[in-house]
PDB file of C-alpha atoms in Angstrom:
ATOM      1  CA  MET A 231     -10.050 -66.521  -4.216  1.00 46.00           C
ATOM      2  CA  PRO A 232      -8.209 -63.050  -4.209  1.00 48.00           C
ATOM      3  CA  ALA A 233      -5.338 -62.330  -6.623  1.00 50.00           C
ATOM      4  CA  GLU A 234      -1.796 -62.369  -5.326  1.00 55.00           C
ATOM      5  CA  THR A 235      -0.914 -59.286  -3.388  1.00 53.00           C
ATOM      6  CA  PRO A 236       2.165 -58.135  -1.573  1.00 73.00           C
ATOM      7  CA  ASP A 237       0.010 -56.999   1.320  1.00 88.00           C
ATOM      8  CA  PRO A 238       1.521 -58.622   4.528  1.00 91.00           C
ATOM      9  CA  ARG A 239      -1.939 -58.905   6.175  1.00 91.00           C
ATOM     10  CA  VAL A 240      -3.410 -60.840   3.349  1.00 93.00           C
ATOM     11  CA  ARG A 241      -0.280 -63.234   3.469  1.00 91.00           C
ATOM     12  CA  THR A 242      -0.786 -63.687   7.039  1.00 91.00           C
ATOM     13  CA  TRP A 243      -4.450 -64.213   7.270  1.00 92.00           C
ATOM     14  CA  SER A 244      -5.125 -65.767   3.790  1.00 93.00           C
ATOM     15  CA  PRO A 245      -4.756 -69.322   5.218  1.00 94.00           C
ATOM     16  CA  VAL A 246      -7.327 -68.817   7.844  1.00 93.00           C
ATOM     17  CA  CYS A 247      -9.754 -66.975   5.535  1.00 94.00           C
ATOM     18  CA  ARG A 248      -9.354 -69.941   2.922  1.00 94.00           C
ATOM     19  CA  ALA A 249      -9.971 -72.539   5.507  1.00 95.00           C
ATOM     20  CA  VAL A 250     -13.145 -70.888   6.730  1.00 94.00           C
ATOM     21  CA  ALA A 251     -14.364 -70.375   3.233  1.00 94.00           C
ATOM     22  CA  LEU A 252     -13.729 -73.971   2.377  1.00 93.00           C
ATOM     23  CA  LEU A 253     -15.421 -75.229   5.318  1.00 93.00           C
ATOM     24  CA  LEU A 254     -18.541 -73.192   4.956  1.00 91.00           C
ATOM     25  CA  GLY A 255     -18.561 -72.570   1.243  1.00 82.00           C
ATOM     26  CA  PRO A 256     -20.609 -71.890  -0.714  1.00 88.00           C
ATOM     27  CA  TYR A 257     -22.881 -70.599   1.950  1.00 90.00           C
ATOM     28  CA  ALA A 258     -20.316 -68.014   3.502  1.00 92.00           C
ATOM     29  CA  GLU A 259     -18.103 -65.205   2.367  1.00 93.00           C
ATOM     30  CA  VAL A 260     -15.141 -64.312   4.078  1.00 96.00           C
ATOM     31  CA  VAL A 261     -13.797 -60.582   3.776  1.00 94.00           C
ATOM     32  CA  LEU A 262     -10.730 -58.967   4.897  1.00 95.00           C
ATOM     33  CA  HIS A 263     -10.857 -55.223   5.465  1.00 93.00           C
ATOM     34  CA  ASP A 264      -8.128 -52.686   5.624  1.00 90.00           C
ATOM     35  CA  THR A 265      -8.819 -50.354   8.712  1.00 84.00           C
ATOM     36  CA  ALA A 266      -6.519 -47.594   7.546  1.00 84.00           C
ATOM     37  CA  THR A 267      -8.047 -47.124   4.054  1.00 88.00           C
ATOM     38  CA  ASP A 268     -11.652 -48.475   4.889  1.00 87.00           C
ATOM     39  CA  ARG A 269     -10.982 -50.732   1.774  1.00 90.00           C
ATOM     40  CA  VAL A 270     -11.615 -54.428   1.121  1.00 92.00           C
ATOM     41  CA  LEU A 271      -8.183 -56.169   1.158  1.00 93.00           C
ATOM     42  CA  ALA A 272      -9.332 -59.550  -0.076  1.00 95.00           C
ATOM     43  CA  ILE A 273     -12.606 -61.602  -0.277  1.00 95.00           C
ATOM     44  CA  TRP A 274     -13.465 -65.203  -0.514  1.00 95.00           C
ATOM     45  CA  ASN A 275     -16.767 -66.680  -1.923  1.00 93.00           C
ATOM     46  CA  PRO A 276     -18.251 -63.094  -2.662  1.00 92.00           C
ATOM     47  CA  MET A 277     -21.973 -62.832  -2.273  1.00 88.00           C
ATOM     48  CA  THR A 278     -22.158 -59.390  -3.694  1.00 85.00           C
ATOM     49  CA  PRO A 279     -20.297 -57.741  -6.743  1.00 87.00           C
ATOM     50  CA  ARG A 280     -17.735 -56.095  -4.374  1.00 87.00           C
ATOM     51  CA  ALA A 281     -14.014 -56.811  -4.877  1.00 91.00           C
ATOM     52  CA  PRO A 282     -10.688 -55.998  -3.466  1.00 92.00           C
ATOM     53  CA  GLY A 283     -10.237 -52.258  -3.441  1.00 91.00           C
ATOM     54  CA  ASP A 284     -14.018 -51.419  -3.005  1.00 90.00           C
ATOM     55  CA  PRO A 285     -15.267 -49.320   0.001  1.00 87.00           C
ATOM     56  CA  SER A 286     -15.654 -51.335   3.182  1.00 84.00           C
ATOM     57  CA  LEU A 287     -17.937 -48.673   4.784  1.00 78.00           C
ATOM     58  CA  LEU A 288     -16.966 -50.057   8.256  1.00 74.00           C
ATOM     59  CA  GLY A 289     -17.018 -46.659  10.124  1.00 62.00           C
ATOM     60  CA  GLU A 290     -14.635 -45.632  12.751  1.00 55.00           C
ATOM     61  CA  LEU A 291     -13.128 -48.406  14.826  1.00 58.00           C
ATOM     62  CA  ASP A 292     -12.257 -45.734  17.470  1.00 56.00           C
ATOM     63  CA  GLY A 293     -16.055 -45.776  18.371  1.00 60.00           C
ATOM     64  CA  LEU A 294     -15.761 -49.301  19.615  1.00 60.00           C
ATOM     65  CA  ASP A 295     -15.711 -49.862  23.361  1.00 60.00           C
ATOM     66  CA  PRO A 296     -11.914 -50.450  23.995  1.00 59.00           C
ATOM     67  CA  SER A 297     -12.903 -52.902  26.865  1.00 61.00           C
ATOM     68  CA  ALA A 298     -14.997 -54.995  24.486  1.00 66.00           C
ATOM     69  CA  PRO A 299     -13.723 -58.273  22.983  1.00 79.00           C
ATOM     70  CA  ASP A 300     -12.388 -58.119  19.400  1.00 87.00           C
ATOM     71  CA  VAL A 301     -14.963 -60.622  18.140  1.00 88.00           C
ATOM     72  CA  TYR A 302     -18.479 -59.341  17.651  1.00 87.00           C
ATOM     73  CA  GLY A 303     -21.583 -61.275  16.630  1.00 85.00           C
ATOM     74  CA  PRO A 304     -23.189 -63.398  15.432  1.00 90.00           C
ATOM     75  CA  TYR A 305     -25.379 -60.469  14.354  1.00 88.00           C
ATOM     76  CA  GLU A 306     -27.849 -60.173  11.477  1.00 89.00           C
ATOM     77  CA  LYS A 307     -27.317 -58.663   8.242  1.00 86.00           C
ATOM     78  CA  LEU A 308     -29.444 -58.374   5.000  1.00 81.00           C
ATOM     79  CA  LEU A 309     -28.323 -58.512   1.415  1.00 79.00           C
ATOM     80  CA  PRO A 310     -30.120 -56.553  -1.249  1.00 75.00           C
ATOM     81  CA  ASP A 311     -31.895 -59.797  -2.615  1.00 75.00           C
ATOM     82  CA  GLY A 312     -33.467 -60.281   0.919  1.00 77.00           C
ATOM     83  CA  ARG A 313     -31.250 -63.034   2.101  1.00 83.00           C
ATOM     84  CA  ARG A 314     -30.374 -63.048   5.850  1.00 87.00           C
ATOM     85  CA  LEU A 315     -26.975 -63.461   6.992  1.00 90.00           C
ATOM     86  CA  SER A 316     -25.462 -64.367  10.318  1.00 91.00           C
ATOM     87  CA  SER A 317     -22.316 -62.305  10.573  1.00 91.00           C
ATOM     88  CA  VAL A 318     -19.212 -62.401  12.933  1.00 92.00           C
ATOM     89  CA  SER A 319     -16.491 -59.589  12.651  1.00 90.00           C
ATOM     90  CA  ALA A 320     -13.009 -59.998  14.362  1.00 91.00           C
ATOM     91  CA  VAL A 321     -10.705 -57.010  14.966  1.00 90.00           C
ATOM     92  CA  LEU A 322      -7.182 -58.017  14.151  1.00 90.00           C
ATOM     93  CA  ARG A 323      -4.478 -56.052  15.818  1.00 87.00           C
ATOM     94  CA  ASP A 324      -0.736 -55.353  15.121  1.00 85.00           C
ATOM     95  CA  ASP A 325       2.131 -55.958  17.460  1.00 86.00           C
ATOM     96  CA  ALA A 326       1.344 -52.534  19.098  1.00 84.00           C
ATOM     97  CA  GLY A 327      -2.109 -53.569  19.777  1.00 82.00           C
ATOM     98  CA  LYS A 328      -3.686 -51.161  17.109  1.00 83.00           C
ATOM     99  CA  PRO A 329      -6.460 -52.501  14.696  1.00 83.00           C
ATOM    100  CA  SER A 330      -4.803 -53.315  11.480  1.00 86.00           C
ATOM    101  CA  ALA A 331      -7.514 -55.315   9.736  1.00 91.00           C
ATOM    102  CA  VAL A 332     -11.135 -56.582  10.278  1.00 92.00           C
ATOM    103  CA  LEU A 333     -12.021 -60.169   9.439  1.00 94.00           C
ATOM    104  CA  CYS A 334     -15.772 -60.677   8.590  1.00 93.00           C
ATOM    105  CA  VAL A 335     -17.597 -63.943   7.967  1.00 94.00           C
ATOM    106  CA  ASN A 336     -21.031 -63.809   6.657  1.00 93.00           C
ATOM    107  CA  LEU A 337     -23.136 -67.029   6.600  1.00 93.00           C
ATOM    108  CA  ASP A 338     -26.185 -67.214   4.329  1.00 92.00           C
ATOM    109  CA  ARG A 339     -28.904 -68.523   6.687  1.00 90.00           C
ATOM    110  CA  GLY A 340     -31.358 -69.330   3.875  1.00 87.00           C
ATOM    111  CA  PRO A 341     -30.253 -72.920   3.363  1.00 88.00           C
ATOM    112  CA  LEU A 342     -30.479 -73.550   7.125  1.00 85.00           C
ATOM    113  CA  GLU A 343     -33.750 -71.925   7.408  1.00 86.00           C
ATOM    114  CA  ARG A 344     -35.328 -73.981   4.568  1.00 88.00           C
ATOM    115  CA  ALA A 345     -33.767 -77.121   5.988  1.00 88.00           C
ATOM    116  CA  ALA A 346     -35.385 -76.362   9.449  1.00 86.00           C
ATOM    117  CA  ALA A 347     -38.738 -75.648   7.802  1.00 85.00           C
ATOM    118  CA  LEU A 348     -38.499 -78.905   5.880  1.00 85.00           C
ATOM    119  CA  LEU A 349     -37.628 -80.848   9.058  1.00 84.00           C
ATOM    120  CA  ALA A 350     -40.447 -79.131  11.141  1.00 83.00           C
ATOM    121  CA  ASN A 351     -43.076 -80.114   8.534  1.00 81.00           C
ATOM    122  CA  PHE A 352     -42.038 -83.606   8.665  1.00 80.00           C
ATOM    123  CA  ALA A 353     -41.850 -83.735  12.563  1.00 76.00           C
ATOM    124  CA  ALA A 354     -45.302 -82.031  12.885  1.00 71.00           C
ATOM    125  CA  PRO A 355     -48.220 -84.640  12.944  1.00 69.00           C
ATOM    126  CA  THR A 356     -50.962 -83.345  10.529  1.00 68.00           C
ATOM    127  CA  ALA A 357     -53.975 -85.434  11.652  1.00 67.00           C
ATOM    128  CA  PRO A 358     -55.042 -87.346  14.704  1.00 66.00           C
ATOM    129  CA  ARG A 359     -54.218 -91.039  14.832  1.00 58.00           C
ATOM    130  CA  PRO A 360     -57.227 -93.196  13.663  1.00 60.00           C
ATOM    131  CA  GLU A 361     -57.587 -95.314  16.881  1.00 56.00           C
ATOM    132  CA  PRO A 362     -59.746 -97.964  15.631  1.00 56.00           C
ATOM    133  CA  LEU A 363     -56.740 -99.138  13.398  1.00 52.00           C
ATOM    134  CA  PHE A 364     -54.640 -99.368  16.628  1.00 52.00           C
ATOM    135  CA  GLU A 365     -56.950-100.481  19.229  1.00 52.00           C
ATOM    136  CA  ARG A 366     -55.941-104.121  19.076  1.00 55.00           C
ATOM    137  CA  ASP A 367     -52.187-103.552  18.568  1.00 69.00           C
ATOM    138  CA  TRP A 368     -50.649-103.954  21.939  1.00 81.00           C
ATOM    139  CA  THR A 369     -47.085-102.945  20.418  1.00 84.00           C
ATOM    140  CA  GLU A 370     -48.310 -99.465  19.813  1.00 80.00           C
ATOM    141  CA  ARG A 371     -49.580 -99.227  23.444  1.00 85.00           C
ATOM    142  CA  MET A 372     -46.300-100.496  24.632  1.00 89.00           C
ATOM    143  CA  ASN A 373     -44.327 -98.033  22.551  1.00 89.00           C
ATOM    144  CA  ASP A 374     -46.640 -95.328  23.641  1.00 86.00           C
ATOM    145  CA  VAL A 375     -46.246 -96.147  27.313  1.00 90.00           C
ATOM    146  CA  ILE A 376     -42.233 -96.592  27.196  1.00 92.00           C
ATOM    147  CA  GLY A 377     -41.738 -93.542  24.890  1.00 91.00           C
ATOM    148  CA  GLY A 378     -43.874 -91.367  27.148  1.00 91.00           C
ATOM    149  CA  HIS A 379     -41.725 -92.304  30.192  1.00 92.00           C
ATOM    150  CA  VAL A 380     -38.677 -91.527  28.396  1.00 92.00           C
ATOM    151  CA  ARG A 381     -39.959 -88.145  27.347  1.00 89.00           C
ATOM    152  CA  ALA A 382     -41.318 -87.438  30.876  1.00 90.00           C
ATOM    153  CA  GLN A 383     -38.060 -88.546  32.576  1.00 87.00           C
ATOM    154  CA  GLY A 384     -35.883 -86.588  30.025  1.00 89.00           C
ATOM    155  CA  ARG A 385     -33.170 -89.473  29.964  1.00 87.00           C
ATOM    156  CA  PRO A 386     -32.428 -92.400  27.853  1.00 90.00           C
ATOM    157  CA  LEU A 387     -33.714 -95.983  28.770  1.00 90.00           C
ATOM    158  CA  GLU A 388     -30.144 -96.961  29.722  1.00 90.00           C
ATOM    159  CA  ARG A 389     -30.282 -94.508  32.554  1.00 91.00           C
ATOM    160  CA  PHE A 390     -33.634 -95.720  33.942  1.00 92.00           C
ATOM    161  CA  THR A 391     -33.653 -96.672  37.716  1.00 93.00           C
ATOM    162  CA  ARG A 392     -35.413 -99.747  39.018  1.00 92.00           C
ATOM    163  CA  GLU A 393     -38.207 -97.468  40.188  1.00 93.00           C
ATOM    164  CA  ASP A 394     -38.477 -96.027  36.667  1.00 93.00           C
ATOM    165  CA  ARG A 395     -38.765 -99.466  35.166  1.00 94.00           C
ATOM    166  CA  LEU A 396     -41.265-100.621  37.729  1.00 94.00           C
ATOM    167  CA  ALA A 397     -43.562 -97.499  36.979  1.00 94.00           C
ATOM    168  CA  VAL A 398     -43.345 -98.526  33.291  1.00 94.00           C
ATOM    169  CA  LEU A 399     -44.287-102.105  33.923  1.00 95.00           C
ATOM    170  CA  ARG A 400     -47.077-101.025  36.222  1.00 94.00           C
ATOM    171  CA  GLU A 401     -48.573 -99.024  33.474  1.00 93.00           C
ATOM    172  CA  LEU A 402     -48.074-101.478  30.921  1.00 93.00           C
ATOM    173  CA  ASP A 403     -49.875-103.948  33.106  1.00 92.00           C
ATOM    174  CA  GLU A 404     -52.737-101.536  33.663  1.00 91.00           C
ATOM    175  CA  ALA A 405     -53.039-101.165  29.925  1.00 87.00           C
ATOM    176  CA  GLY A 406     -53.473-104.849  29.495  1.00 88.00           C
ATOM    177  CA  VAL A 407     -50.264-105.469  27.624  1.00 89.00           C
ATOM    178  CA  PHE A 408     -49.205-108.483  29.795  1.00 90.00           C
ATOM    179  CA  ALA A 409     -52.419-110.260  28.936  1.00 87.00           C
ATOM    180  CA  VAL A 410     -50.839-110.859  25.546  1.00 85.00           C
ATOM    181  CA  ARG A 411     -48.873-113.940  24.877  1.00 83.00           C
ATOM    182  CA  ARG A 412     -45.051-113.387  24.571  1.00 86.00           C
ATOM    183  CA  ALA A 413     -45.509-109.625  25.548  1.00 90.00           C
ATOM    184  CA  VAL A 414     -42.918-109.922  28.356  1.00 93.00           C
ATOM    185  CA  PRO A 415     -40.050-110.576  25.972  1.00 93.00           C
ATOM    186  CA  ALA A 416     -40.946-107.744  23.703  1.00 92.00           C
ATOM    187  CA  VAL A 417     -41.156-105.335  26.590  1.00 94.00           C
ATOM    188  CA  ALA A 418     -37.782-106.550  27.901  1.00 93.00           C
ATOM    189  CA  THR A 419     -36.231-105.881  24.523  1.00 93.00           C
ATOM    190  CA  ALA A 420     -37.964-102.338  24.197  1.00 92.00           C
ATOM    191  CA  LEU A 421     -36.834-101.373  27.796  1.00 93.00           C
ATOM    192  CA  ARG A 422     -33.257-102.873  26.981  1.00 92.00           C
ATOM    193  CA  ILE A 423     -33.098-105.038  29.967  1.00 93.00           C
ATOM    194  CA  SER A 424     -32.925-108.962  30.075  1.00 94.00           C
ATOM    195  CA  ARG A 425     -36.040-111.167  30.192  1.00 93.00           C
ATOM    196  CA  SER A 426     -34.971-112.509  33.799  1.00 94.00           C
ATOM    197  CA  THR A 427     -34.799-108.926  34.858  1.00 94.00           C
ATOM    198  CA  ALA A 428     -38.252-108.115  33.259  1.00 94.00           C
ATOM    199  CA  TYR A 429     -39.801-111.267  34.974  1.00 93.00           C
ATOM    200  CA  ALA A 430     -38.314-110.383  38.361  1.00 93.00           C
ATOM    201  CA  LEU A 431     -39.625-106.870  38.139  1.00 94.00           C
ATOM    202  CA  LEU A 432     -43.051-108.086  37.285  1.00 93.00           C
ATOM    203  CA  ALA A 433     -43.009-110.637  40.203  1.00 92.00           C
ATOM    204  CA  GLU A 434     -42.068-107.724  42.662  1.00 91.00           C
ATOM    205  CA  LEU A 435     -44.868-105.677  40.962  1.00 88.00           C
ATOM    206  CA  LYS A 436     -47.372-108.447  41.680  1.00 85.00           C
ATOM    207  CA  HIS A 437     -45.989-109.251  45.180  1.00 80.00           C
ATOM    208  CA  PRO A 438     -44.082-106.256  46.485  1.00 75.00           C
ATOM    209  CA  PRO A 439     -41.764-106.941  49.442  1.00 69.00           C
ATOM    210  CA  VAL A 440     -43.064-106.738  52.883  1.00 64.00           C
ATOM    211  CA  LYS A 441     -41.538-103.770  54.782  1.00 63.00           C
ATOM    212  CA  ASP A 442     -40.455-104.279  58.430  1.00 56.00           C
TER     213      ASP A 442
END
């Protein structure tokens, strides 16, 4: 947290900067830059040795497109140690509309990338399923059929139509699932419908209504 300073811009924006730093810390630094002197006004959760008073090296703000929005990013930055950052910069203007400070938030992407890689490793199958272990497991076949329809339809079971459920039951019947005793209650539970609905749909499947 920066030391106390009489600069009115720091007093004005300090609560915002502290809030962002608390929410994203310790994975983000928040920097307030002085556009007039091109110096760091204040910094929260610093990721490098820089401190208030150090050069900002922002360049000339006059080079920015005046019609562009005052918030830029997220864009990528690199630290000397190789860490990748996602950064956002906001131009803060005074009452006359002139840039008076720039607020930058730099988020360390390393923890997110490591978490994503870990989840990807868990999610990816590493070997084919040994079918002989499952050839007699009708619940596996049931789950494969129902889960396949959910993925194909792109919507949850609660939003399945009557036709969707008939298609699932037809495929389960062709797979021989209903030849197993007490399969219908298990299928009804998996489809999140009542047993009576499952039996009615199965009856319709076996004896479709005659069209006029």
